[in-house]
Short mmCIF file of C-alpha atoms in Angstrom, two decimals:
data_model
loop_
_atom_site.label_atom_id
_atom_site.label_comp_id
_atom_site.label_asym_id
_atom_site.label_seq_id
_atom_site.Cartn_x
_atom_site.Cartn_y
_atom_site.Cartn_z
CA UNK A 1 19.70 35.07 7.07
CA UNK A 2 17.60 32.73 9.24
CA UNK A 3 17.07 29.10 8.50
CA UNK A 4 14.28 26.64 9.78
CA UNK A 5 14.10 22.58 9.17
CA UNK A 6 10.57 21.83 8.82
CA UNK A 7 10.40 18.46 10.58
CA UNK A 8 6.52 18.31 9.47
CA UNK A 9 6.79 18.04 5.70
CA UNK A 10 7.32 15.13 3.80
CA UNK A 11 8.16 15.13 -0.37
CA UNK A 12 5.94 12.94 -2.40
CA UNK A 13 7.77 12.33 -6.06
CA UNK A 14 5.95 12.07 -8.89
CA UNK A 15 7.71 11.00 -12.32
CA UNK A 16 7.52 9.28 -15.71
CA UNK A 17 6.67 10.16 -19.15
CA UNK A 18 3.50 11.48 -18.22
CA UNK A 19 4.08 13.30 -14.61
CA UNK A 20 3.35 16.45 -15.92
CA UNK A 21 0.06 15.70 -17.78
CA UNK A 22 -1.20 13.23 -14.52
CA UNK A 23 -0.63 16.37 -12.09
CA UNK A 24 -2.13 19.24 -14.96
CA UNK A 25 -5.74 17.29 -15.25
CA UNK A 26 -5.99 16.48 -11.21
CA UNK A 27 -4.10 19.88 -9.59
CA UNK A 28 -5.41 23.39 -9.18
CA UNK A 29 -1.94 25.09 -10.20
CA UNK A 30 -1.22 25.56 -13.55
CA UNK A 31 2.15 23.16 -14.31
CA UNK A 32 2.56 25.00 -17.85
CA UNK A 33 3.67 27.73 -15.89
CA UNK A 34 5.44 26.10 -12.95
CA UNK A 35 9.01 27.75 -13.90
CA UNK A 36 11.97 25.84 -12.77
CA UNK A 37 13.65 27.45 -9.60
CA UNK A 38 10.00 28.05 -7.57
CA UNK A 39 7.77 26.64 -5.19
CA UNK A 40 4.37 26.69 -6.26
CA UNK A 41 1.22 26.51 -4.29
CA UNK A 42 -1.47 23.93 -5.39
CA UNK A 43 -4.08 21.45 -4.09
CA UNK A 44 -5.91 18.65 -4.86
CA UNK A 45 -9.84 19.08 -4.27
CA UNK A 46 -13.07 17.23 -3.53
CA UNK A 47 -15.39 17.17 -6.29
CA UNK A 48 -17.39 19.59 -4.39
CA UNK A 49 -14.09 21.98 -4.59
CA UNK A 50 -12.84 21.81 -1.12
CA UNK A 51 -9.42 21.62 0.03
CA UNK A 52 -8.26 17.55 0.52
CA UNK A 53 -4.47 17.77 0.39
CA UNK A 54 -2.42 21.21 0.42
CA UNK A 55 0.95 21.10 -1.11
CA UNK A 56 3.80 22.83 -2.77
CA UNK A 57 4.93 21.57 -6.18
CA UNK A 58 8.39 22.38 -8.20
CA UNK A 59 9.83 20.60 -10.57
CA UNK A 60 12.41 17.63 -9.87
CA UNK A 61 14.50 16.40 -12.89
CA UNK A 62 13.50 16.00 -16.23
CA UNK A 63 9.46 15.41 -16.43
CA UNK A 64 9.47 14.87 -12.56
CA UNK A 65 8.13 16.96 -9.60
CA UNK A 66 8.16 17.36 -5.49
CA UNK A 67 4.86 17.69 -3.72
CA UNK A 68 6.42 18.97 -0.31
CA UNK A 69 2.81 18.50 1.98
CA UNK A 70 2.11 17.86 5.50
CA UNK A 71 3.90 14.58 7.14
CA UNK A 72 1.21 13.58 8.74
CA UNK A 73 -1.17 13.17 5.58
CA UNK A 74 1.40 12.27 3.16
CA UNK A 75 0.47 7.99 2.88
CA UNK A 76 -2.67 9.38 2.49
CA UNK A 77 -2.13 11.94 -0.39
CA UNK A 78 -0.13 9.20 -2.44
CA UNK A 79 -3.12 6.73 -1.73
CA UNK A 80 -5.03 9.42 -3.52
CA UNK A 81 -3.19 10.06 -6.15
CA UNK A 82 -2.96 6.47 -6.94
CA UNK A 83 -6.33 6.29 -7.33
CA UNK A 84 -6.42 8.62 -10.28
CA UNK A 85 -3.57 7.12 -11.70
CA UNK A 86 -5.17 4.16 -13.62
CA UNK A 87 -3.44 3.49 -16.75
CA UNK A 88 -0.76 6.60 -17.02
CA UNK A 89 2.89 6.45 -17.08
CA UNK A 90 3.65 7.74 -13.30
CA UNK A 91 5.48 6.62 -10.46
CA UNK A 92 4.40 7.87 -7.10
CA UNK A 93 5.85 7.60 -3.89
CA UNK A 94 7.14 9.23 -0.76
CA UNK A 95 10.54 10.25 -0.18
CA UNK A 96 11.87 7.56 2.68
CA UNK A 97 14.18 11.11 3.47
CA UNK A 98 12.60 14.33 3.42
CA UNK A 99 14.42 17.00 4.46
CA UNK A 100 12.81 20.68 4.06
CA UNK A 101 14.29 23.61 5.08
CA UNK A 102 13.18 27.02 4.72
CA UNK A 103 15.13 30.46 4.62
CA UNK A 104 13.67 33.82 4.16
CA UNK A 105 13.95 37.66 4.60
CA UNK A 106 15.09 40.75 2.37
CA UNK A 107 18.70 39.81 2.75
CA UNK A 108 18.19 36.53 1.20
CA UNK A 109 20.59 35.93 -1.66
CA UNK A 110 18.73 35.03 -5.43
CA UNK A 111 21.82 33.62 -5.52
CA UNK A 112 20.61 30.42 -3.39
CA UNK A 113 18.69 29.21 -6.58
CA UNK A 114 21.98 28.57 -8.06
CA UNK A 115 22.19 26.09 -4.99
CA UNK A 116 19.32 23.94 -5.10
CA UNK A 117 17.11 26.85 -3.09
CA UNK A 118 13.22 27.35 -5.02
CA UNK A 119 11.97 30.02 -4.41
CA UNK A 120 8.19 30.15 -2.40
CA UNK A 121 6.29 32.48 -4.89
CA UNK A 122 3.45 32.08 -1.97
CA UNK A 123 5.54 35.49 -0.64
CA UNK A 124 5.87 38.83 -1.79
CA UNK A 125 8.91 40.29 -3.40
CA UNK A 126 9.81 43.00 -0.65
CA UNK A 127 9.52 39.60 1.91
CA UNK A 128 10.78 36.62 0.10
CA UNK A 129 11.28 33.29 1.35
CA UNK A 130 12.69 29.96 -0.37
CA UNK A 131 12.80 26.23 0.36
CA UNK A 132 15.68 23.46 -0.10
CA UNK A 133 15.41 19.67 -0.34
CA UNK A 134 17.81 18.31 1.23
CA UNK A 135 21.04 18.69 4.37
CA UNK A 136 21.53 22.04 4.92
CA UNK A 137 20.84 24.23 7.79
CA UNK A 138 21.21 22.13 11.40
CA UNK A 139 20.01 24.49 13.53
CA UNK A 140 15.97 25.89 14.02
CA UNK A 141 14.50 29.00 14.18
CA UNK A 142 11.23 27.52 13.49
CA UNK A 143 8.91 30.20 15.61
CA UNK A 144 10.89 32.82 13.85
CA UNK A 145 9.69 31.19 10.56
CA UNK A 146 6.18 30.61 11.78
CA UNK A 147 5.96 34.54 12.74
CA UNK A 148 6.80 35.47 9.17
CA UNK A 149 4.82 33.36 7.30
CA UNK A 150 2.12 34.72 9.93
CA UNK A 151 3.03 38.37 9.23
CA UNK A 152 2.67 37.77 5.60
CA UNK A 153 -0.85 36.05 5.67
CA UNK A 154 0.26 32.76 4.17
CA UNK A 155 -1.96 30.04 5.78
CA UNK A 156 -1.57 26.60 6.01
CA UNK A 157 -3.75 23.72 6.56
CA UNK A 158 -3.10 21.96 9.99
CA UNK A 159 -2.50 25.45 11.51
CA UNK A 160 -5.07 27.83 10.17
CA UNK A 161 -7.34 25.44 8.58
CA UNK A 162 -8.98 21.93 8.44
CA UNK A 163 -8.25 19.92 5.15
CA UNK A 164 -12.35 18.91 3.79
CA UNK A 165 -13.45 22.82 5.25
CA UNK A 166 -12.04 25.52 3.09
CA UNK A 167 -12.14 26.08 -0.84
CA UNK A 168 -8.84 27.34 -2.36
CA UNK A 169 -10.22 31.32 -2.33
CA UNK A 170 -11.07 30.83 1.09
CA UNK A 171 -7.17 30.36 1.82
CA UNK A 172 -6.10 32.72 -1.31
CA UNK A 173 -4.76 30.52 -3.61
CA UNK A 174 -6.59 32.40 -6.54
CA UNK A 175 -4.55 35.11 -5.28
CA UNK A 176 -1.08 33.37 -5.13
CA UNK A 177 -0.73 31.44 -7.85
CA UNK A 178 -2.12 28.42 -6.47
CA UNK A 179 -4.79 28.43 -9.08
CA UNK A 180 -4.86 27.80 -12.82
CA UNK A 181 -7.80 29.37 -14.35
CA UNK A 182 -6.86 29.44 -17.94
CA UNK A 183 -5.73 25.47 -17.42
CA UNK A 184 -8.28 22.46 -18.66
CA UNK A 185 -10.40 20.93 -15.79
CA UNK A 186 -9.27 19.29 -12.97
CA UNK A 187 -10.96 18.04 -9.63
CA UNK A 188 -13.59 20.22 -8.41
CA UNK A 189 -12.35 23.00 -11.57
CA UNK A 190 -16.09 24.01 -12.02
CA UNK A 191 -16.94 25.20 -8.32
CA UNK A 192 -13.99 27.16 -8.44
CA UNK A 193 -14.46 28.56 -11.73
CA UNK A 194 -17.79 29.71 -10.56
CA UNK A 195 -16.57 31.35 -7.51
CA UNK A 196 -14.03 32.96 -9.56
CA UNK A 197 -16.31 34.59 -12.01
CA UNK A 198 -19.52 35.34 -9.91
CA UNK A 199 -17.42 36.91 -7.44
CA UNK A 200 -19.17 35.01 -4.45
CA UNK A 201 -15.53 34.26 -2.54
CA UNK A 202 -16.58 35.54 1.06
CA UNK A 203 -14.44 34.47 3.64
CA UNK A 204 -10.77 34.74 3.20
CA UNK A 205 -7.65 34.72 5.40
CA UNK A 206 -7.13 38.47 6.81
CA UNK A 207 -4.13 38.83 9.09
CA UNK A 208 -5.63 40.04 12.49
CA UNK A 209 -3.73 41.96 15.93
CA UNK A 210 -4.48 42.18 18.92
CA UNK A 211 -3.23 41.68 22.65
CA UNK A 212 -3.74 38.44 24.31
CA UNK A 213 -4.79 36.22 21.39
CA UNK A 214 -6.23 33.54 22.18
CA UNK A 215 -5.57 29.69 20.72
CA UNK A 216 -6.46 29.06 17.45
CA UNK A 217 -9.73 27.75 16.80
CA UNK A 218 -11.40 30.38 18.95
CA UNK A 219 -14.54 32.00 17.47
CA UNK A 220 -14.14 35.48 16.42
CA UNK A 221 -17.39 37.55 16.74
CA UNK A 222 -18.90 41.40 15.05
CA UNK A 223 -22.09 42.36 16.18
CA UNK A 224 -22.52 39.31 17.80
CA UNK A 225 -22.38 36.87 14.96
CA UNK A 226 -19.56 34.65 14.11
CA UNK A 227 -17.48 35.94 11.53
CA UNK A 228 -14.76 32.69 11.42
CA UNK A 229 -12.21 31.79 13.66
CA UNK A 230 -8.59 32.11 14.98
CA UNK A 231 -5.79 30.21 13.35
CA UNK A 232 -1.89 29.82 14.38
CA UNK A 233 -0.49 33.28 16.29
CA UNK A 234 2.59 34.68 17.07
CA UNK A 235 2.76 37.26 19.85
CA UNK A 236 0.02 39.49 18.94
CA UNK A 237 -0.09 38.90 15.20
CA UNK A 238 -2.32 36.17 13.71
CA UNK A 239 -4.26 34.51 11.03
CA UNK A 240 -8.30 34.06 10.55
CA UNK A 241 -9.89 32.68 7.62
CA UNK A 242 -12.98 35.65 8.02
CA UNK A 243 -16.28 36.55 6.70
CA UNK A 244 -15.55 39.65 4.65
CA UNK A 245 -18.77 40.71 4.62
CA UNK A 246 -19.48 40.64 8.24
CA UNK A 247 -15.80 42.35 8.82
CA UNK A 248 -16.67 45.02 6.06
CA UNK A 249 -19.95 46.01 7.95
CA UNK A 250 -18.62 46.15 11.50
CA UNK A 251 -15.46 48.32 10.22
CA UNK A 252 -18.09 50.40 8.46
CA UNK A 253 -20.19 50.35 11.00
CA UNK A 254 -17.70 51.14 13.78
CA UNK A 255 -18.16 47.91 15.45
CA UNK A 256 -15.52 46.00 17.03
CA UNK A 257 -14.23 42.55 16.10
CA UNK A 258 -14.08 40.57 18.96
CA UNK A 259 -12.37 37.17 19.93
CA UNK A 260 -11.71 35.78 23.90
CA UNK A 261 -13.81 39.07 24.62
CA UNK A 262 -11.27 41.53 23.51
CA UNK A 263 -11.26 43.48 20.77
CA UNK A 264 -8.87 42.50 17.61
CA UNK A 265 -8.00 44.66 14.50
CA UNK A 266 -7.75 43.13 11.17
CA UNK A 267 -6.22 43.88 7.35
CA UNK A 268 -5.87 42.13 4.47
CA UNK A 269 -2.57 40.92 3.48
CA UNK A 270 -0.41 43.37 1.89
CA UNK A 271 0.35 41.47 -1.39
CA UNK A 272 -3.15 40.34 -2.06
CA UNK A 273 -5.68 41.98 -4.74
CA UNK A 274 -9.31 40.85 -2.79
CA UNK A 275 -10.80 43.77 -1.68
CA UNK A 276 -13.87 43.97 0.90
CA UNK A 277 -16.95 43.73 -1.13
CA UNK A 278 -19.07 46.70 -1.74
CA UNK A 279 -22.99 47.30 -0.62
CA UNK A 280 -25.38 45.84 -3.29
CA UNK A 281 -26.99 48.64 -5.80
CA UNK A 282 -29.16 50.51 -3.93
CA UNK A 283 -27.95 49.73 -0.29
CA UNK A 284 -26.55 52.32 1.85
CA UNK A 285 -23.25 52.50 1.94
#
């Protein structure tokens, strides 16, 4: 079973009497269903309802919980929170220690929640992964780790996306779990809502092959329009936050996809429920 310490996270704790009801009214995962044991995907918006801080929440202790994000924007994130902390009864802070490892793969044991191991629910069942908190595995198979979360069209901002440029169904977190949408309101709630019930989500993160990718960031084209751009790779599997609209007519349409000039296939993720939208009433098909 391979193991990879993730020397780019950082934990943020949050904790008091009132963690739970702080994180409920500000996050876009629902906490009422955060069950103890997993990993949950969540994020903290602008107003407008794009991305600022991507994280993973679980719970830590009794009425506390981990916010394993980025490293690099962690003072950041706890500046932020702190600003919509006014009077409640929280303590935030980031861990002086974080240690995050990651383990995944069929042959990993459900027996390593009995351990300390959450389980990531951002991963199918067939292909699960799970994250620990603390010493464990010394040695890194991070590219390994990189390639599977790749293969299994989980993105992650840094890598496949700039924080302030995506809105959570852009990255799928209405389709992992990463969004409450029976929960009260929280920052940027009704944007999302309304993408969520007009249907009007069109770009989302398709896993895409091809030989020869190029880095991320390059422009992937149908038809010669843009249709979004490359994120991280491994050998010739990658990820690309796409115009599905664009995609569905050059499939249809027997156009190729293009990116660095050569031609790229592309599919949505296995585990996801999106499907490319249909031609208005009345439109050829």
């Amino acid at each position: 079973m391979p193991f990879a310490r993730l020397e780019d996270r950082a934990i943020v704790s949050v904790s008091g009497p009132e963690a739970e009801h702080f994180l409920q009214n500000i996050v876009t995962a629902d906490l009422d269903a955060l069950k103890p044991g997993e990993a949950k995907p969540s994020a903290l918006l602008m107003p407008q309802g794009k991305i600022l801080f991507d994280f993973l929440v679980s719970r830590d202790g009794a009425g506390g919980f981990r916010l394993d994000c980025r490293a690099d924007i962690a003072d950041d994130f706890v500046r932020r929170l702190t600003l919509y902390k006014l009077r409640a009864k929280v303590e935030i802070s980031k861990q002086d220690e974080s240690l995050v490892t990651v383990s995944w793969g069929a042959d990993s044991s459900a027996s390593q929640t009995d351990s300390g191991w959450l389980r990531d629910i951002r991963f199918p069942d067939d292909a699960p992964a799970w994250r620990s908190y603390g010493p464990n595995a010394t040695s890194s198979a991070l590219e390994a780790w990189h390639a599977f979360r790749i293969a299994n069209g989980v993105a992650e901002s840094g890598r496949d996306y700039a924080l302030g440029d995506a809105f959570p169904h852009d990255v799928l977190l209405d389709q992992n779990g990463g969004v409450g949408f029976r929960k009260g309101c929280y920052v940027g709630q009704e944007v999302v809502s309304r993408m969520q019930h007009r249907g009007t989500a069109r770009r989302r993160v398709l896993i895409v092959s091809g030989d020869d990718l190029p880095s991320a960031g390059t422009e992937i084209v149908a038809n010669g329009k843009p249709v979004g751009a490359l994120g991280s790779t491994a050998g010739s599997t990658g990820l690309a936050i796409l115009r599905i609209d664009r995609v569905k007519d050059a499939l249809d349409s027997g156009i190729p996809i293009l990116t660095g000039g050569s031609a790229i296939s592309v599919a949505i993720p296995g585990w996801a429920k999106f499907t490319y939208p249909e031609p208005a009433s009345g439109e050829d098909a």
